[in-house]
CSV table of C-alpha atoms in Angstrom, one decimal:
chain,number,residue,atom,x,y,z
A,1,MET,CA,35.1,-9.1,19.9
A,2,THR,CA,35.2,-9.0,16.1
A,3,VAL,CA,31.5,-9.6,15.8
A,4,GLY,CA,30.9,-6.9,18.4
A,5,LYS,CA,32.9,-4.4,16.4
A,6,ASN,CA,31.4,-5.1,13.1
A,7,ALA,CA,28.0,-4.6,14.4
A,8,MET,CA,28.9,-1.2,15.9
A,9,LEU,CA,30.5,-0.3,12.1
A,10,HIS,CA,27.6,-1.6,10.7
A,11,ALA,CA,25.2,0.6,13.0
A,12,ALA,CA,27.6,3.4,12.5
A,13,ALA,CA,27.2,3.4,8.7
A,14,ILE,CA,23.3,2.9,8.8
A,15,SER,CA,23.4,6.0,11.1
A,16,MET,CA,25.7,7.9,8.8
A,17,LEU,CA,23.5,6.9,5.7
A,18,ILE,CA,20.6,8.4,7.6
A,19,LEU,CA,21.9,11.6,8.8
A,20,THR,CA,23.7,12.4,5.5
A,21,GLY,CA,20.3,11.9,3.6
A,22,ALA,CA,18.5,14.2,6.1
A,23,CYS,CA,20.2,17.5,4.7
A,24,ALA,CA,21.7,16.5,1.5
A,25,SER,CA,20.9,15.6,-2.3
A,26,LYS,CA,21.7,12.3,-3.6
A,27,PRO,CA,20.6,9.7,-6.2
A,28,PHE,CA,18.6,7.3,-3.8
A,29,LEU,CA,16.3,7.6,-1.3
A,30,VAL,CA,16.9,5.7,2.2
A,31,VAL,CA,13.8,3.5,2.9
A,32,GLN,CA,14.0,1.8,6.6
A,33,TYR,CA,11.8,-1.1,6.7
A,34,GLN,CA,10.6,-2.1,10.5
A,35,LEU,CA,9.6,-5.8,11.2
A,36,PRO,CA,6.7,-6.4,13.0
A,37,ARG,CA,6.9,-8.3,16.4
A,38,SER,CA,7.1,-11.9,17.0
A,39,PRO,CA,4.4,-13.0,14.4
A,40,ASP,CA,2.6,-16.5,14.4
A,41,THR,CA,4.7,-18.8,12.2
A,42,LEU,CA,4.2,-20.4,9.4
A,43,ALA,CA,7.5,-22.5,9.0
A,44,GLY,CA,7.3,-25.5,6.8
A,45,LYS,CA,5.6,-23.8,3.9
A,46,GLU,CA,7.2,-22.5,0.8
A,47,VAL,CA,6.2,-19.9,-1.5
A,48,SER,CA,7.7,-18.0,-4.4
A,49,LEU,CA,7.1,-14.2,-4.6
A,50,ALA,CA,6.4,-12.1,-7.5
A,51,ILE,CA,6.3,-8.4,-7.8
A,52,ARG,CA,4.1,-6.8,-10.8
A,53,ASP,CA,4.2,-2.9,-11.2
A,54,LEU,CA,0.6,-2.1,-12.3
A,55,ARG,CA,0.8,1.6,-11.5
A,56,ASP,CA,-0.7,4.0,-14.2
A,57,ASN,CA,1.7,6.6,-13.5
A,58,GLN,CA,5.1,5.0,-12.6
A,59,THR,CA,6.5,8.3,-11.8
A,60,VAL,CA,7.3,8.2,-8.0
A,61,LEU,CA,7.9,12.0,-7.2
A,62,SER,CA,5.6,14.5,-8.1
A,63,GLN,CA,6.8,17.7,-10.0
A,64,SER,CA,6.7,19.8,-6.7
A,65,ALA,CA,8.7,16.7,-4.6
A,66,LYS,CA,11.4,16.5,-7.7
A,67,LYS,CA,12.7,19.6,-6.8
A,68,SER,CA,14.1,18.5,-3.4
A,69,PHE,CA,15.2,15.3,-4.8
A,70,ARG,CA,17.4,16.9,-7.9
A,71,GLU,CA,19.3,14.0,-7.7
A,72,PHE,CA,17.0,10.7,-7.7
A,73,ASP,CA,17.7,8.4,-10.0
A,74,GLY,CA,14.8,6.1,-8.7
A,75,THR,CA,16.8,3.7,-6.5
A,76,TYR,CA,16.2,3.3,-2.7
A,77,SER,CA,18.6,2.3,0.0
A,78,LEU,CA,17.2,-0.2,2.0
A,79,VAL,CA,17.7,-0.9,6.0
A,80,VAL,CA,15.8,-3.5,7.8
A,81,LEU,CA,15.0,-2.7,11.4
A,82,LYS,CA,14.7,-5.7,13.9
A,83,THR,CA,12.2,-5.6,16.9
A,84,ASP,CA,15.5,-5.4,19.3
A,85,GLY,CA,16.6,-2.0,17.9
A,86,SER,CA,19.3,-3.4,15.6
A,87,GLY,CA,19.1,-2.8,11.6
A,88,ASN,CA,20.9,-4.1,8.5
A,89,LEU,CA,22.0,-2.0,5.7
A,90,LEU,CA,21.0,-4.7,2.7
A,91,GLY,CA,21.7,-2.6,-0.5
A,92,VAL,CA,20.3,-0.7,-3.1
A,93,TYR,CA,17.2,-1.3,-5.2
A,94,GLY,CA,14.8,-0.2,-7.9
A,95,ILE,CA,11.1,0.1,-6.9
A,96,ASN,CA,10.2,-3.6,-8.1
A,97,ALA,CA,13.6,-5.2,-6.1
A,98,LEU,CA,13.1,-3.2,-3.2
A,99,LEU,CA,9.7,-4.3,-2.8
A,100,ALA,CA,10.6,-7.9,-3.3
A,101,GLU,CA,13.1,-7.7,-0.9
A,102,ILE,CA,10.9,-6.1,2.2
A,103,PHE,CA,8.0,-8.6,1.4
A,104,LYS,CA,10.9,-11.2,1.6
A,105,GLN,CA,11.9,-10.2,4.9
A,106,ARG,CA,8.2,-10.1,6.0
A,107,LEU,CA,7.7,-13.4,4.8
A,108,ASP,CA,11.1,-15.0,6.4
A,109,ASN,CA,9.8,-13.0,9.6
A,110,HIS,CA,7.1,-15.5,9.6
A,111,GLY,CA,9.1,-18.6,9.0
A,112,LEU,CA,8.3,-18.9,5.3
A,113,THR,CA,10.7,-20.7,2.8
A,114,VAL,CA,10.6,-17.9,0.0
A,115,SER,CA,11.9,-18.8,-3.5
A,116,GLU,CA,12.4,-16.7,-6.6
A,117,PRO,CA,9.3,-15.5,-9.0
A,118,THR,CA,10.2,-18.7,-11.5
A,119,ALA,CA,10.9,-21.4,-9.3
A,120,GLN,CA,8.4,-24.1,-9.7
A,121,THR,CA,6.5,-24.3,-6.5
A,122,GLU,CA,3.0,-25.1,-5.7
A,123,TYR,CA,2.0,-21.8,-4.1
A,124,LYS,CA,3.0,-18.2,-4.9
A,125,LEU,CA,2.3,-14.9,-3.6
A,126,GLU,CA,1.9,-12.2,-6.0
A,127,VAL,CA,1.8,-8.6,-5.3
A,128,LYS,CA,0.4,-6.4,-7.8
A,129,LEU,CA,1.8,-2.3,-7.0
A,130,LYS,CA,-1.1,-0.3,-7.5
A,131,LYS,CA,0.5,3.2,-6.0
A,132,PHE,CA,3.6,4.4,-4.7
A,133,LYS,CA,4.0,8.3,-4.6
A,134,LEU,CA,5.5,11.3,-2.7
A,135,ASP,CA,4.4,14.6,-3.2
A,136,LEU,CA,5.3,18.0,-1.3
A,137,ALA,CA,2.2,20.2,-0.8
A,138,GLY,CA,3.1,23.5,0.4
A,139,ARG,CA,5.4,22.8,3.4
A,140,LYS,CA,3.5,19.1,3.8
A,141,TRP,CA,4.8,15.7,2.8
A,142,ILE,CA,2.1,13.3,1.3
A,143,THR,CA,3.0,9.7,0.8
A,144,SER,CA,0.5,6.9,-0.8
A,145,VAL,CA,1.2,3.2,-1.2
A,146,SER,CA,-1.7,0.8,-2.6
A,147,TYR,CA,-1.1,-3.2,-3.6
A,148,GLN,CA,-3.0,-6.2,-4.2
A,149,ALA,CA,-1.7,-9.6,-2.5
A,150,ILE,CA,-2.9,-12.5,-4.5
A,151,LEU,CA,-2.0,-16.2,-2.8
A,152,LEU,CA,-2.3,-18.6,-5.9
A,153,GLN,CA,-2.0,-22.5,-6.0
A,154,ASN,CA,-0.8,-23.7,-9.2
A,155,GLY,CA,-1.4,-20.7,-10.6
A,156,ARG,CA,-4.9,-20.8,-9.3
A,157,PRO,CA,-5.8,-17.4,-7.0
A,158,LEU,CA,-6.6,-19.0,-3.4
A,159,ALA,CA,-7.1,-16.0,-1.5
A,160,MET,CA,-6.6,-12.2,-2.0
A,161,GLU,CA,-6.1,-8.8,0.0
A,162,THR,CA,-5.8,-5.1,-1.0
A,163,VAL,CA,-4.3,-2.6,1.2
A,164,ASN,CA,-4.0,1.0,0.7
A,165,GLY,CA,-2.3,3.6,2.6
A,166,SER,CA,-1.2,7.4,2.7
A,167,ALA,CA,0.2,9.7,5.6
A,168,GLU,CA,1.5,13.2,5.5
A,169,ARG,CA,4.3,15.0,7.7
A,170,LEU,CA,5.4,18.8,8.0
A,171,LYS,CA,8.4,19.7,6.3
A,172,ILE,CA,10.8,20.5,8.7
A,173,MET,CA,14.5,19.1,7.9
A,174,GLY,CA,14.3,18.6,4.4
A,175,ILE,CA,14.3,15.3,2.7
A,176,GLY,CA,14.8,13.4,5.8
A,177,ASP,CA,11.0,13.9,6.8
A,178,ALA,CA,10.2,12.8,3.4
A,179,GLU,CA,12.3,9.6,3.8
A,180,LYS,CA,11.0,8.4,7.4
A,181,LEU,CA,7.5,9.5,6.4
A,182,LEU,CA,7.7,6.8,3.2
A,183,SER,CA,9.4,4.1,5.8
A,184,GLU,CA,6.6,4.4,8.1
A,185,LEU,CA,4.1,4.2,5.4
A,186,LEU,CA,6.4,1.3,4.0
A,187,SER,CA,6.3,-0.4,6.9
A,188,ASP,CA,2.6,0.0,8.0
A,189,THR,CA,1.3,-1.3,4.9
A,190,VAL,CA,3.6,-4.3,4.3
A,191,ASN,CA,2.8,-5.6,7.9
A,192,LYS,CA,-1.1,-4.9,7.6
A,193,LEU,CA,-1.0,-7.6,5.2
A,194,ASP,CA,-2.8,-10.7,7.4
A,195,LEU,CA,-0.3,-13.4,6.2
A,196,VAL,CA,-1.9,-16.0,8.9
A,197,LYS,CA,-5.1,-15.4,7.2
A,198,LEU,CA,-4.2,-15.3,3.9
A,199,PHE,CA,-2.0,-18.7,4.0
A,200,LYS,CA,-4.8,-20.7,6.2
A,201,LYS,CA,-6.1,-21.2,2.9
A,202,MET,CA,-3.0,-23.4,1.7
């Protein structure tokens, strides 16, 4: 009974967070990351994970988008959605920590053991962020994400993949539309990385 009640309260908290975000200015953006369905397992492998921010312009919001997010302080509230429809509200993160947690969730989902960037592991997955932007052009939200994933063995590159993505959505319900657009694109671009192919090099 207690577990069920806690799950219901957690779901209610997530729903309230999302609904509040749709119409109110707040210091963070709500990001919902959708885990992919039953991937091929990579259980038994250990890898350290590192995020490197290599963006030329580290400002996420364009000048026009900033007018809708006046209180935004550069943080993101992360909700991880499972394939059964349930979700976990994990916390509030800066951009690097946000991506680290999202990629960790993706790697965990494949059965990989994920270690800290400083861990002395034989294999390391390095994600280089190249672009992360949210713009408002007229009545249309536009977002773009680009990164390069490199698998290293003892510091030497084994495999590499670059992922680019962009999407747009009409502004109908305020900032909630922007958060949904960003969430969908982040989910798509992170899940597009072919981990099975990448880790075959191990």
